[in-house]
Amino acid sequence: MISRKKGILSSEFLVPAFGLLVSVLLVEPYYRIVVEPRVEQIELKQRVMSAQGSTAGGNTELRSIYVIIKDTEQKTEIMFAIWSFIILGYKLYALRRERRVFAHDLLRLQPGERIIPEDSLDRHKELRAAIDREPRWRDLLLPECLLAALHRFHATHSIPDAANAVKERAELAADQLDSSLSLVRYIAWAIPAIGFIGTVRGIGLALAFAEDALKGDIAPVIDALGLAFNSTLVALILSMGLMYFMHVVQSQQEAFIIETQTFCRDKLIDVMKIPARDEAVGSVS
């Protein structure tokens, strides 16, 4: 969670880059293989019906999902949505990985055993050695909080200071988790923006074909207005789903931070003890 690796080899760069690549590789072939041929069939059938004097109202295929998502704006919106879902899915996977460490006995305390400042350095070294033996525990929040609390307790001989060390690490991790969602927030804004671009472009095309409509050919105008409305419709639906998924991820992240602080308090802070002689020295000073 508290990643020290930066640059192009960090998960902060690789996951969004991989997610964008996957979304393009999924959506583009799907449009070429499924959507575009299906739309061509529907439009061909509509032209045949128009030539025979039939009205479009009875053709339910014009309300097909393929017709609604056929334009470039809708395709881009879907790509962006899949991109953001991949990023959020990775965030949930990272939280599951963080939570797995709760099941391990990192401190190896016996029932009724207490930790005094003189022992905290040895506990710190033991925990650090255990983390070095388990690469999957590295850069996880819980071990970092435990190490920080043990180090602070040894240095200050103060239980409140040890508790503050846990709180500081947890708050730092919470800020990092929040900032890691900045790209998803941008995508959540960009999807409706793309929809509005499609609306403006569709209305502009409809006005450009107004003269053709006056001559009796209203098909181009209808197609342009379809772009105007469908691009916004798809954008709003995708944005609703994306915002809900992001809300779920944020709730899980906040719950994880609270769980980590609670674990550290119950398993470490509450078993710390200041010897009577240290308390006496502190009171005299």
XYZ file of N, CA and C in Angstrom:
855
model
N 0.827 -1.200 0.000
C 0.000 0.000 0.000
C 0.865 1.255 0.000
N 1.909 1.275 0.850
C 2.804 2.417 0.891
C 3.965 2.098 -0.035
N 3.766 2.295 -1.306
C 4.753 1.890 -2.300
C 5.869 2.916 -2.400
N 7.104 2.407 -2.353
C 8.258 3.277 -2.507
C 8.771 3.272 -3.943
N 8.240 2.405 -4.768
C 8.688 2.304 -6.150
C 7.964 3.341 -6.991
N 8.717 4.169 -7.681
C 8.152 5.219 -8.502
C 8.594 5.023 -9.949
N 8.037 5.840 -10.843
C 8.427 5.781 -12.235
C 7.580 4.812 -13.029
N 8.086 4.449 -14.215
C 7.293 3.640 -15.139
C 7.169 2.189 -14.697
N 7.962 1.757 -13.721
C 7.869 0.383 -13.235
C 6.978 0.262 -12.009
N 6.388 1.342 -11.566
C 5.518 1.302 -10.397
C 4.110 0.899 -10.807
N 3.371 0.354 -9.852
C 1.983 -0.041 -10.138
C 1.121 1.166 -10.463
N 1.480 2.348 -9.928
C 0.714 3.556 -10.221
C 0.756 3.909 -11.706
N 1.819 3.505 -12.388
C 1.921 3.748 -13.830
C 1.481 2.535 -14.641
N 1.906 1.345 -14.236
C 1.668 0.147 -15.039
C 0.194 -0.230 -15.100
N -0.510 -0.135 -13.967
C -1.917 -0.557 -13.950
C -2.781 0.319 -14.858
N -2.728 1.667 -14.761
C -3.516 2.470 -15.709
C -3.108 2.251 -17.162
N -1.794 2.117 -17.419
C -1.353 1.899 -18.799
C -1.873 0.561 -19.328
N -1.769 -0.475 -18.510
C -2.275 -1.789 -18.908
C -3.794 -1.751 -19.073
N -4.479 -1.052 -18.170
C -5.935 -0.961 -18.262
C -6.389 -0.273 -19.532
N -5.703 0.805 -19.914
C -6.058 1.500 -21.156
C -5.827 0.603 -22.362
N -4.711 -0.110 -22.370
C -4.417 -1.015 -23.486
C -5.469 -2.113 -23.592
N -5.845 -2.691 -22.461
C -6.843 -3.763 -22.467
C -8.191 -3.243 -22.951
N -8.585 -2.056 -22.495
C -9.885 -1.513 -22.901
C -9.935 -1.272 -24.404
N -8.844 -0.773 -24.972
C -8.802 -0.557 -26.424
C -8.847 -1.890 -27.168
N -8.087 -2.867 -26.682
C -8.048 -4.177 -27.346
C -9.367 -4.932 -27.222
N -10.163 -4.616 -26.214
C -11.468 -5.250 -26.071
C -12.533 -4.568 -26.918
N -12.569 -3.245 -26.861
C -13.667 -2.503 -27.485
C -13.502 -2.418 -28.996
N -12.298 -2.116 -29.468
C -12.099 -1.914 -30.903
C -12.447 -3.167 -31.716
N -11.937 -4.344 -31.370
C -12.347 -5.539 -32.132
C -13.837 -5.842 -32.008
N -14.402 -5.588 -30.824
C -15.833 -5.854 -30.658
C -16.648 -4.989 -31.610
N -16.274 -3.735 -31.762
C -16.995 -2.857 -32.685
C -16.831 -3.331 -34.125
N -15.624 -3.734 -34.485
C -15.389 -4.151 -35.867
C -16.076 -5.477 -36.196
N -16.120 -6.381 -35.227
C -16.648 -7.725 -35.488
C -18.152 -7.812 -35.251
N -18.657 -7.084 -34.247
C -20.056 -7.242 -33.841
C -20.892 -6.010 -34.157
N -20.503 -4.863 -33.637
C -21.370 -3.682 -33.699
C -21.526 -3.169 -35.121
N -20.428 -2.886 -35.795
C -20.518 -2.272 -37.123
C -21.251 -3.155 -38.138
N -20.972 -4.472 -38.229
C -21.767 -5.295 -39.160
C -23.246 -5.318 -38.811
N -23.553 -5.358 -37.526
C -24.957 -5.391 -37.121
C -25.662 -4.090 -37.474
N -24.993 -2.965 -37.266
C -25.583 -1.667 -37.609
C -25.789 -1.557 -39.115
N -24.848 -2.051 -39.902
C -25.006 -2.022 -41.359
C -26.228 -2.824 -41.791
N -26.460 -3.971 -41.161
C -27.643 -4.767 -41.485
C -28.920 -4.009 -41.148
N -28.945 -3.374 -39.983
C -30.142 -2.633 -39.567
C -30.398 -1.460 -40.502
N -29.336 -0.723 -40.858
C -29.511 0.432 -41.749
C -29.929 -0.012 -43.149
N -29.390 -1.130 -43.620
C -29.791 -1.641 -44.933
C -31.258 -2.041 -44.929
N -31.683 -2.691 -43.868
C -33.087 -3.083 -43.757
C -33.984 -1.860 -43.710
N -33.520 -0.799 -43.022
C -34.314 0.420 -42.936
C -34.435 1.100 -44.295
N -33.344 1.099 -45.069
C -33.413 1.704 -46.398
C -34.367 0.928 -47.304
N -34.371 -0.387 -47.178
C -35.297 -1.199 -47.977
C -36.733 -0.894 -47.591
N -36.994 -0.776 -46.278
C -38.345 -0.468 -45.819
C -38.779 0.914 -46.283
N -37.848 1.867 -46.269
C -38.183 3.216 -46.725
C -38.499 3.219 -48.213
N -37.745 2.443 -48.983
C -37.999 2.370 -50.421
C -39.349 1.740 -50.720
N -39.803 0.855 -49.820
C -41.102 0.209 -49.998
C -42.241 1.037 -49.422
N -41.912 2.194 -48.849
C -42.938 3.076 -48.299
C -43.334 2.767 -46.879
N -42.605 1.878 -46.200
C -42.914 1.555 -44.805
C -42.338 2.632 -43.892
N -42.978 2.838 -42.747
C -42.503 3.828 -41.774
C -41.481 3.187 -40.839
N -40.669 4.040 -40.218
C -39.623 3.552 -39.312
C -40.153 3.223 -37.932
N -41.360 3.665 -37.629
C -41.876 3.459 -36.275
C -42.034 2.006 -35.912
N -42.331 1.167 -36.899
C -42.526 -0.239 -36.589
C -41.247 -1.046 -36.562
N -40.142 -0.432 -36.907
C -38.859 -1.138 -36.923
C -38.202 -1.017 -35.553
N -38.380 -2.027 -34.730
C -37.820 -1.981 -33.371
C -36.305 -2.078 -33.374
N -35.717 -2.555 -34.467
C -34.264 -2.678 -34.518
C -33.575 -1.320 -34.475
N -34.287 -0.245 -34.846
C -33.693 1.088 -34.763
C -33.431 1.496 -33.321
N -34.091 0.838 -32.380
C -33.844 1.109 -30.957
C -32.902 0.067 -30.356
N -32.228 -0.679 -31.203
C -31.282 -1.695 -30.745
C -30.104 -1.045 -30.024
N -29.516 -1.783 -29.106
C -28.356 -1.284 -28.372
C -27.197 -1.018 -29.319
N -27.120 -1.782 -30.418
C -26.038 -1.575 -31.378
C -26.156 -0.217 -32.057
N -27.369 0.204 -32.340
C -27.583 1.522 -32.941
C -27.256 2.622 -31.937
N -27.592 2.399 -30.684
C -27.359 3.416 -29.658
C -25.870 3.654 -29.439
N -25.052 2.603 -29.531
C -23.624 2.742 -29.206
C -22.741 2.788 -30.450
N -23.297 3.006 -31.627
C -22.540 2.823 -32.862
C -21.499 3.907 -33.125
N -21.675 5.105 -32.594
C -20.826 6.232 -32.985
C -19.514 6.268 -32.206
N -18.604 7.100 -32.699
C -17.262 7.184 -32.111
C -17.305 7.655 -30.668
N -18.181 8.613 -30.376
C -18.260 9.128 -29.004
C -18.649 8.030 -28.027
N -19.659 7.241 -28.392
C -20.074 6.151 -27.505
C -18.962 5.114 -27.344
N -18.267 4.820 -28.423
C -17.162 3.859 -28.336
C -16.076 4.368 -27.393
N -15.765 5.644 -27.484
C -14.752 6.222 -26.591
C -15.218 6.194 -25.146
N -16.485 6.480 -24.921
C -17.023 6.440 -23.557
C -16.912 5.037 -22.959
N -17.225 4.035 -23.764
C -17.134 2.653 -23.278
C -15.685 2.285 -22.980
N -14.765 2.714 -23.830
C -13.340 2.468 -23.568
C -12.917 3.089 -22.244
N -13.316 4.334 -22.023
C -12.957 5.018 -20.785
C -13.571 4.322 -19.576
N -14.809 3.864 -19.719
C -15.470 3.196 -18.593
C -14.756 1.891 -18.242
N -14.446 1.079 -19.251
C -13.722 -0.172 -18.989
C -12.358 0.120 -18.382
N -11.705 1.148 -18.877
C -10.410 1.563 -18.323
C -10.514 1.846 -16.824
N -11.513 2.624 -16.457
C -11.678 2.967 -15.038
C -12.077 1.750 -14.211
N -12.901 0.858 -14.768
C -13.292 -0.342 -14.025
C -12.078 -1.242 -13.759
N -11.158 -1.313 -14.710
C -9.941 -2.102 -14.499
C -9.113 -1.502 -13.366
N -8.973 -0.182 -13.363
C -8.209 0.478 -12.294
C -8.860 0.236 -10.942
N -10.187 0.401 -10.868
C -10.884 0.197 -9.600
C -10.834 -1.268 -9.177
N -10.914 -2.174 -10.156
C -10.794 -3.588 -9.817
C -9.446 -3.908 -9.203
N -8.399 -3.287 -9.728
C -7.075 -3.495 -9.136
C -7.016 -2.925 -7.721
N -7.689 -1.801 -7.489
C -7.716 -1.231 -6.134
C -8.360 -2.209 -5.153
N -9.438 -2.860 -5.558
C -10.071 -3.849 -4.683
C -9.157 -5.052 -4.465
N -8.464 -5.482 -5.517
C -7.514 -6.588 -5.360
C -6.406 -6.212 -4.381
N -5.902 -4.986 -4.473
C -4.846 -4.539 -3.557
C -5.343 -4.520 -2.114
N -6.605 -4.141 -1.916
C -7.161 -4.153 -0.560
C -7.261 -5.581 -0.028
N -7.669 -6.519 -0.872
C -7.722 -7.924 -0.443
C -6.332 -8.412 -0.050
N -5.339 -8.029 -0.812
C -3.958 -8.408 -0.494
C -3.532 -7.801 0.840
N -3.919 -6.574 1.091
C -3.592 -5.931 2.366
C -4.280 -6.644 3.528
N -5.530 -7.036 3.312
C -6.300 -7.630 4.412
C -5.830 -9.043 4.748
N -5.190 -9.734 3.813
C -4.730 -11.099 4.095
C -3.742 -11.137 5.247
N -2.978 -10.072 5.427
C -1.953 -10.075 6.466
C -2.557 -10.019 7.862
N -3.829 -9.633 7.979
C -4.483 -9.614 9.287
C -4.564 -11.018 9.887
N -4.581 -12.031 9.039
C -4.714 -13.407 9.532
C -3.416 -13.957 10.102
N -2.303 -13.259 9.924
C -1.003 -13.743 10.401
C -0.675 -13.139 11.764
N -0.009 -13.945 12.570
C 0.430 -13.488 13.893
C 1.791 -12.818 13.739
N 1.780 -11.534 13.426
C 3.020 -10.830 13.145
C 3.854 -10.589 14.399
N 3.200 -10.384 15.530
C 3.928 -10.028 16.751
C 4.338 -11.240 17.576
N 3.652 -12.366 17.394
C 3.973 -13.611 18.108
C 4.006 -13.396 19.625
N 2.973 -12.786 20.135
C 2.862 -12.564 21.581
C 2.161 -13.739 22.243
N 2.619 -14.107 23.426
C 1.958 -15.133 24.213
C 0.783 -14.511 24.968
N -0.236 -15.311 25.317
C -1.375 -14.773 26.075
C -0.908 -14.119 27.376
N -1.332 -12.899 27.595
C -0.961 -12.165 28.801
C 0.377 -11.474 28.731
N 1.121 -11.655 27.654
C 2.444 -11.034 27.537
C 2.299 -9.542 27.244
N 3.178 -8.741 27.829
C 3.181 -7.300 27.619
C 4.495 -6.887 26.958
N 4.474 -5.747 26.314
C 5.668 -5.212 25.661
C 6.117 -3.967 26.406
N 7.363 -3.958 26.845
C 7.934 -2.791 27.509
C 8.920 -2.136 26.549
N 9.289 -0.879 26.796
C 10.179 -0.186 25.852
C 11.477 -0.926 25.566
N 12.045 -1.591 26.580
C 13.303 -2.299 26.369
C 13.149 -3.478 25.412
N 11.958 -4.057 25.352
C 11.712 -5.199 24.466
C 11.260 -4.779 23.067
N 10.833 -3.550 22.930
C 10.227 -3.135 21.659
C 11.233 -3.143 20.513
N 12.503 -2.847 20.805
C 13.500 -2.871 19.733
C 13.704 -4.293 19.210
N 13.751 -5.264 20.124
C 13.872 -6.661 19.689
C 12.648 -7.086 18.883
N 11.475 -6.660 19.331
C 10.248 -6.964 18.573
C 10.303 -6.327 17.182
N 10.829 -5.121 17.127
C 10.960 -4.428 15.847
C 11.874 -5.209 14.907
N 13.010 -5.679 15.425
C 13.951 -6.439 14.602
C 13.341 -7.763 14.144
N 12.606 -8.435 15.040
C 11.972 -9.701 14.673
C 10.931 -9.501 13.577
N 10.139 -8.440 13.718
C 9.116 -8.172 12.711
C 9.756 -7.784 11.385
N 10.808 -6.988 11.425
C 11.502 -6.607 10.199
C 12.093 -7.839 9.507
N 12.655 -8.760 10.284
C 13.201 -9.988 9.703
C 12.096 -10.838 9.082
N 10.936 -10.892 9.746
C 9.815 -11.659 9.196
C 9.332 -11.059 7.885
N 9.312 -9.736 7.806
C 8.893 -9.068 6.571
C 9.900 -9.329 5.460
N 11.184 -9.320 5.805
C 12.210 -9.598 4.794
C 12.112 -11.030 4.273
N 11.652 -11.949 5.126
C 11.487 -13.340 4.683
C 10.235 -13.527 3.837
N 9.278 -12.634 3.982
C 8.016 -12.716 3.237
C 7.897 -11.496 2.319
N 8.369 -11.586 1.083
C 8.307 -10.426 0.186
C 6.893 -9.891 -0.022
N 5.879 -10.754 0.104
C 4.504 -10.297 -0.112
C 4.024 -9.383 0.996
N 4.738 -9.318 2.119
C 4.366 -8.417 3.204
C 4.987 -7.032 3.056
N 5.915 -6.897 2.140
C 6.597 -5.615 2.002
C 5.654 -4.553 1.445
N 5.828 -3.343 1.908
C 5.038 -2.185 1.479
C 3.563 -2.302 1.840
N 3.214 -3.203 2.769
C 1.842 -3.286 3.250
C 1.676 -2.360 4.454
N 0.466 -1.864 4.621
C 0.239 -0.845 5.647
C 0.364 -1.393 7.059
N -0.228 -2.558 7.333
C -0.220 -3.073 8.701
C 1.193 -3.295 9.236
N 2.086 -3.998 8.520
C 3.455 -4.124 9.035
C 4.145 -2.780 9.228
N 3.886 -1.826 8.325
C 4.495 -0.508 8.465
C 4.023 0.184 9.738
N 2.743 0.072 10.040
C 2.207 0.695 11.259
C 2.787 0.036 12.512
N 2.878 -1.287 12.499
C 3.436 -1.992 13.658
C 4.901 -1.628 13.870
N 5.667 -1.572 12.789
C 7.071 -1.192 12.904
C 7.221 0.233 13.422
N 6.391 1.136 12.910
C 6.470 2.530 13.355
C 6.131 2.658 14.836
N 5.114 1.924 15.291
C 4.718 1.998 16.702
C 5.802 1.430 17.608
N 6.394 0.305 17.227
C 7.457 -0.289 18.038
C 8.681 0.622 18.102
N 9.038 1.198 16.980
C 10.195 2.105 16.959
C 9.939 3.340 17.811
N 8.759 3.921 17.685
C 8.427 5.111 18.481
C 8.368 4.786 19.969
N 7.836 3.621 20.295
C 7.741 3.223 21.707
C 9.134 3.042 22.310
N 10.041 2.457 21.536
C 11.412 2.285 22.037
C 12.112 3.635 22.205
N 11.860 4.558 21.291
C 12.565 5.840 21.319
C 12.033 6.783 22.392
N 10.723 6.766 22.624
C 10.119 7.761 23.521
C 9.641 7.194 24.844
N 9.526 5.862 24.952
C 8.976 5.228 26.157
C 7.582 5.788 26.466
N 6.825 6.063 25.415
C 5.500 6.664 25.587
C 4.484 5.893 24.757
N 3.446 5.404 25.423
C 2.383 4.691 24.704
C 1.586 5.633 23.808
N 1.214 6.841 24.275
C 0.514 7.767 23.367
C 1.325 8.103 22.115
N 2.646 8.227 22.260
C 3.471 8.495 21.080
C 3.434 7.321 20.105
N 3.430 6.105 20.630
C 3.325 4.929 19.763
C 1.985 4.907 19.035
N 0.916 5.265 19.755
C -0.403 5.325 19.117
C -0.438 6.401 18.039
N 0.231 7.528 18.299
C 0.281 8.590 17.292
C 1.056 8.150 16.055
N 2.078 7.314 16.244
C 2.827 6.804 15.091
C 1.927 5.985 14.175
N 1.070 5.154 14.775
C 0.113 4.378 13.979
C -0.850 5.308 13.254
N -1.346 6.306 13.970
C -2.298 7.244 13.371
C -1.670 8.004 12.210
N -0.417 8.430 12.374
C 0.252 9.174 11.307
C 0.423 8.317 10.059
N 0.851 7.071 10.235
C 1.010 6.181 9.080
C -0.332 5.907 8.414
N -1.362 5.711 9.207
C -2.687 5.433 8.642
C -3.212 6.639 7.871
N -3.015 7.837 8.412
C -3.469 9.041 7.711
C -2.696 9.247 6.415
N -1.392 8.960 6.438
C -0.601 9.063 5.214
C -1.104 8.080 4.161
N -1.388 6.851 4.583
C -1.908 5.851 3.646
C -3.274 6.261 3.105
N -4.115 6.851 3.962
C -5.434 7.306 3.511
C -5.299 8.391 2.451
N -4.350 9.310 2.649
C -4.120 10.354 1.643
C -3.620 9.750 0.334
N -2.746 8.749 0.422
C -2.241 8.101 -0.788
C -3.345 7.357 -1.527
N -4.207 6.689 -0.782
C -5.324 5.985 -1.409
C -6.254 6.963 -2.108
N -6.506 8.093 -1.466
C -7.392 9.088 -2.060
C -6.781 9.676 -3.331
N -5.494 9.997 -3.283
C -4.847 10.575 -4.466
C -4.725 9.558 -5.597
N -4.679 8.267 -5.265
C -4.558 7.246 -6.308
C -5.820 7.135 -7.159
N -6.917 7.718 -6.686
C -8.173 7.690 -7.440
C -8.350 8.929 -8.317
N -7.332 9.773 -8.402
C -7.468 11.014 -9.165
C -7.725 10.740 -10.648
N -7.071 9.723 -11.204
C -7.300 9.395 -12.613
C -8.727 8.915 -12.835
N -9.255 8.117 -11.921
C -10.636 7.639 -12.049
C -11.606 8.814 -11.960
N -11.316 9.769 -11.089
C -12.173 10.958 -11.001
C -12.142 11.742 -12.314
N -10.970 11.819 -12.921
C -10.881 12.497 -14.214
C -11.715 11.763 -15.264
N -11.630 10.438 -15.290
C -12.415 9.669 -16.253
C -13.905 9.858 -15.999
N -14.296 9.889 -14.718
C -15.707 10.096 -14.387
C -16.196 11.449 -14.882
N -15.303 12.434 -14.944
C -15.666 13.732 -15.519
C -15.612 13.682 -17.044
N -14.633 12.965 -17.599
C -14.421 12.974 -19.042
C -15.541 12.270 -19.803
N -16.115 11.224 -19.224
C -17.158 10.475 -19.939
C -18.368 11.353 -20.257
N -18.955 12.071 -19.281
C -20.049 12.983 -19.654
C -19.598 14.084 -20.602
N -18.344 14.550 -20.459
C -17.851 15.583 -21.369
C -17.834 15.080 -22.807
N -17.412 13.831 -22.995
C -17.436 13.245 -24.341
C -18.873 13.145 -24.845
N -19.792 12.801 -23.937
C -21.199 12.752 -24.330
C -21.716 14.096 -24.792
N -21.323 15.163 -24.107
C -21.756 16.504 -24.512
C -21.109 16.909 -25.836
N -19.875 16.470 -26.066
C -19.247 16.726 -27.364
C -20.046 16.054 -28.477
N -20.481 14.811 -28.221
C -21.320 14.133 -29.201
C -22.636 14.852 -29.431
N -23.199 15.410 -28.367
C -24.448 16.163 -28.509
C -24.250 17.386 -29.388
N -23.181 18.135 -29.133
C -22.904 19.328 -29.938
C -22.637 18.942 -31.391
N -21.851 17.895 -31.588
C -21.547 17.466 -32.958
C -22.803 16.986 -33.673
N -23.657 16.253 -32.950
C -24.886 15.772 -33.566
C -25.820 16.896 -33.960
N -25.969 17.887 -33.081
C -26.832 19.028 -33.410
C -26.252 19.811 -34.583
N -24.916 19.962 -34.592
C -24.289 20.660 -35.717
C -24.519 19.940 -37.033
N -24.397 18.612 -37.026
C -24.656 17.847 -38.246
C -26.114 17.950 -38.668
N -27.012 17.924 -37.685
C -28.437 18.039 -38.011
C -28.735 19.372 -38.682
N -28.132 20.446 -38.187
C -28.330 21.754 -38.820
C -27.721 21.788 -40.217
N -26.601 21.083 -40.399
C -25.971 21.059 -41.721
C -26.847 20.349 -42.749
N -27.642 19.376 -42.281
C -28.522 18.633 -43.186
C -29.943 19.202 -43.210
N -30.133 20.383 -42.660
C -31.479 20.962 -42.609
C -32.043 21.190 -44.009
N -31.196 21.600 -44.933
C -31.667 21.845 -46.295
C -32.143 20.552 -46.948
N -31.427 19.453 -46.681
C -31.868 18.163 -47.218
C -33.213 17.759 -46.633
N -33.422 18.087 -45.362
C -34.698 17.749 -44.733
C -35.842 18.520 -45.373
N -35.588 19.778 -45.741
C -36.628 20.568 -46.398
C -36.986 19.991 -47.766
N -36.037 19.283 -48.357
C -36.301 18.662 -49.652
C -36.948 17.292 -49.513
N -37.125 16.839 -48.270
C -37.807 15.568 -48.036
C -36.923 14.445 -47.553
N -35.604 14.627 -47.556
C -34.681 13.582 -47.097
C -34.303 13.872 -45.641
N -35.038 13.279 -44.720
C -34.802 13.560 -43.297
C -33.896 12.519 -42.636
N -33.482 11.494 -43.375
C -32.662 10.433 -42.778
C -31.355 10.960 -42.185
N -30.600 11.838 -42.892
C -29.366 12.351 -42.285
C -29.614 13.148 -41.009
N -30.709 13.905 -40.979
C -31.033 14.691 -39.782
C -31.352 13.765 -38.615
N -32.127 12.723 -38.893
C -32.474 11.770 -37.832
C -31.225 11.077 -37.302
N -30.321 10.709 -38.207
C -29.089 10.042 -37.782
C -28.229 10.971 -36.926
N -28.162 12.250 -37.306
C -27.375 13.213 -36.534
C -27.982 13.453 -35.161
N -29.305 13.555 -35.101
C -29.957 13.736 -33.802
C -29.801 12.490 -32.936
N -29.759 11.319 -33.588
C -29.497 10.098 -32.826
C -28.141 10.149 -32.147
N -27.140 10.653 -32.873
C -25.824 10.845 -32.259
C -25.911 11.807 -31.085
N -26.634 12.897 -31.248
C -26.727 13.911 -30.194
C -27.311 13.340 -28.912
N -28.371 12.573 -29.033
C -29.039 12.054 -27.838
C -28.368 10.786 -27.304
N -27.972 9.894 -28.199
C -27.410 8.617 -27.747
C -26.061 8.786 -27.055
N -25.252 9.720 -27.527
C -23.948 9.918 -26.889
C -24.106 10.368 -25.445
N -25.062 11.252 -25.196
C -25.307 11.695 -23.820
C -25.942 10.591 -22.995
N -26.855 9.835 -23.592
C -27.510 8.739 -22.872
C -26.484 7.712 -22.400
N -25.620 7.278 -23.300
C -24.602 6.288 -22.936
C -23.656 6.852 -21.886
N -23.277 8.116 -22.039
C -22.354 8.735 -21.084
C -22.944 8.785 -19.684
N -24.204 9.163 -19.576
C -24.829 9.268 -18.258
C -24.983 7.897 -17.603
N -25.359 6.891 -18.384
C -25.498 5.542 -17.822
C -24.149 5.019 -17.327
N -23.115 5.196 -18.138
C -21.784 4.738 -17.732
C -21.275 5.506 -16.516
N -21.557 6.801 -16.473
C -21.105 7.609 -15.333
C -21.774 7.171 -14.042
N -23.051 6.838 -14.120
C -23.752 6.360 -12.926
C -23.120 5.073 -12.401
N -22.842 4.132 -13.303
C -22.203 2.888 -12.877
C -20.805 3.110 -12.342
N -20.051 3.986 -13.002
C -18.679 4.260 -12.564
C -18.655 4.923 -11.192
N -19.524 5.900 -10.967
C -19.537 6.596 -9.682
C -19.937 5.657 -8.554
N -20.856 4.734 -8.828
C -21.227 3.770 -7.784
C -20.052 2.853 -7.461
N -19.373 2.356 -8.489
C -18.220 1.478 -8.268
C -17.125 2.220 -7.503
N -16.899 3.486 -7.855
C -15.886 4.265 -7.151
C -16.284 4.490 -5.694
N -17.579 4.686 -5.452
C -18.063 4.822 -4.072
C -17.793 3.544 -3.279
N -18.012 2.394 -3.895
C -17.743 1.118 -3.218
C -16.263 0.997 -2.875
N -15.402 1.338 -3.823
C -13.958 1.236 -3.581
C -13.525 2.189 -2.476
N -14.015 3.427 -2.515
C -13.651 4.388 -1.473
C -14.130 3.922 -0.104
N -15.320 3.354 -0.044
C -15.827 2.847 1.235
C -14.955 1.713 1.753
N -14.534 0.822 0.855
C -13.659 -0.275 1.255
C -12.305 0.239 1.736
N -11.785 1.250 1.079
C -10.502 1.819 1.491
C -10.600 2.474 2.866
N -11.666 3.231 3.093
C -11.843 3.867 4.399
C -12.015 2.823 5.493
N -12.772 1.771 5.195
C -12.956 0.703 6.183
C -11.632 0.009 6.483
N -10.802 -0.172 5.466
C -9.503 -0.820 5.676
C -8.604 0.017 6.587
N -8.594 1.322 6.398
C -7.783 2.198 7.255
C -8.239 2.081 8.705
N -9.550 2.070 8.913
C -10.079 1.941 10.278
C -9.723 0.578 10.860
N -9.847 -0.479 10.059
C -9.501 -1.826 10.529
C -8.030 -1.914 10.925
N -7.169 -1.277 10.161
C -5.738 -1.306 10.475
C -5.452 -0.612 11.798
N -6.052 0.560 11.999
C -5.842 1.274 13.256
C -6.396 0.479 14.436
N -7.551 -0.141 14.242
C -8.148 -0.944 15.312
C -7.277 -2.151 15.638
N -6.763 -2.810 14.607
C -5.890 -3.967 14.819
C -4.645 -3.563 15.606
N -4.018 -2.477 15.214
C -2.808 -2.019 15.913
C -3.117 -1.649 17.360
N -4.257 -1.046 17.593
C -4.616 -0.684 18.969
C -4.860 -1.927 19.813
N -5.608 -2.885 19.253
C -5.969 -4.071 20.040
C -4.791 -5.022 20.232
N -3.986 -5.206 19.189
C -2.926 -6.215 19.228
C -1.581 -5.681 19.706
N -1.384 -4.371 19.652
C -0.074 -3.833 20.018
C -0.163 -2.739 21.076
N -0.875 -1.683 20.800
C -0.898 -0.540 21.725
C -1.428 -0.953 23.091
N -2.487 -1.770 23.108
C -3.098 -2.159 24.387
C -2.237 -3.121 25.195
N -1.234 -3.748 24.583
C -0.365 -4.660 25.337
C 0.961 -4.001 25.701
N 1.126 -2.737 25.338
C 2.322 -2.010 25.756
C 2.207 -1.623 27.227
N 3.346 -1.584 27.884
C 3.359 -1.258 29.308
C 4.629 -0.490 29.641
N 4.462 0.550 30.440
C 5.599 1.308 30.950
C 5.945 0.774 32.333
N 7.181 0.292 32.561
C 7.550 -0.197 33.897
C 7.379 0.881 34.955
N 7.169 0.433 36.188
C 6.904 1.375 37.278
C 8.052 2.349 37.467
N 9.276 1.888 37.293
C 10.416 2.783 37.509
C 10.449 3.901 36.469
N 10.043 3.571 35.203
C 10.005 4.609 34.175
C 8.905 5.613 34.455
N 7.760 5.122 34.961
C 6.679 6.030 35.309
C 7.103 6.961 36.436
N 7.867 6.401 37.397
C 8.317 7.229 38.517
C 9.294 8.295 38.043
N 10.200 7.913 37.135
C 11.147 8.887 36.599
C 10.428 9.978 35.823
N 9.414 9.556 35.040
C 8.660 10.537 34.273
C 7.904 11.503 35.154
N 7.343 11.009 36.254
C 6.587 11.886 37.147
C 7.496 12.861 37.871
N 8.721 12.410 38.218
C 9.666 13.297 38.897
C 10.151 14.387 37.959
N 10.444 13.984 36.718
C 10.920 14.978 35.761
C 9.826 15.949 35.372
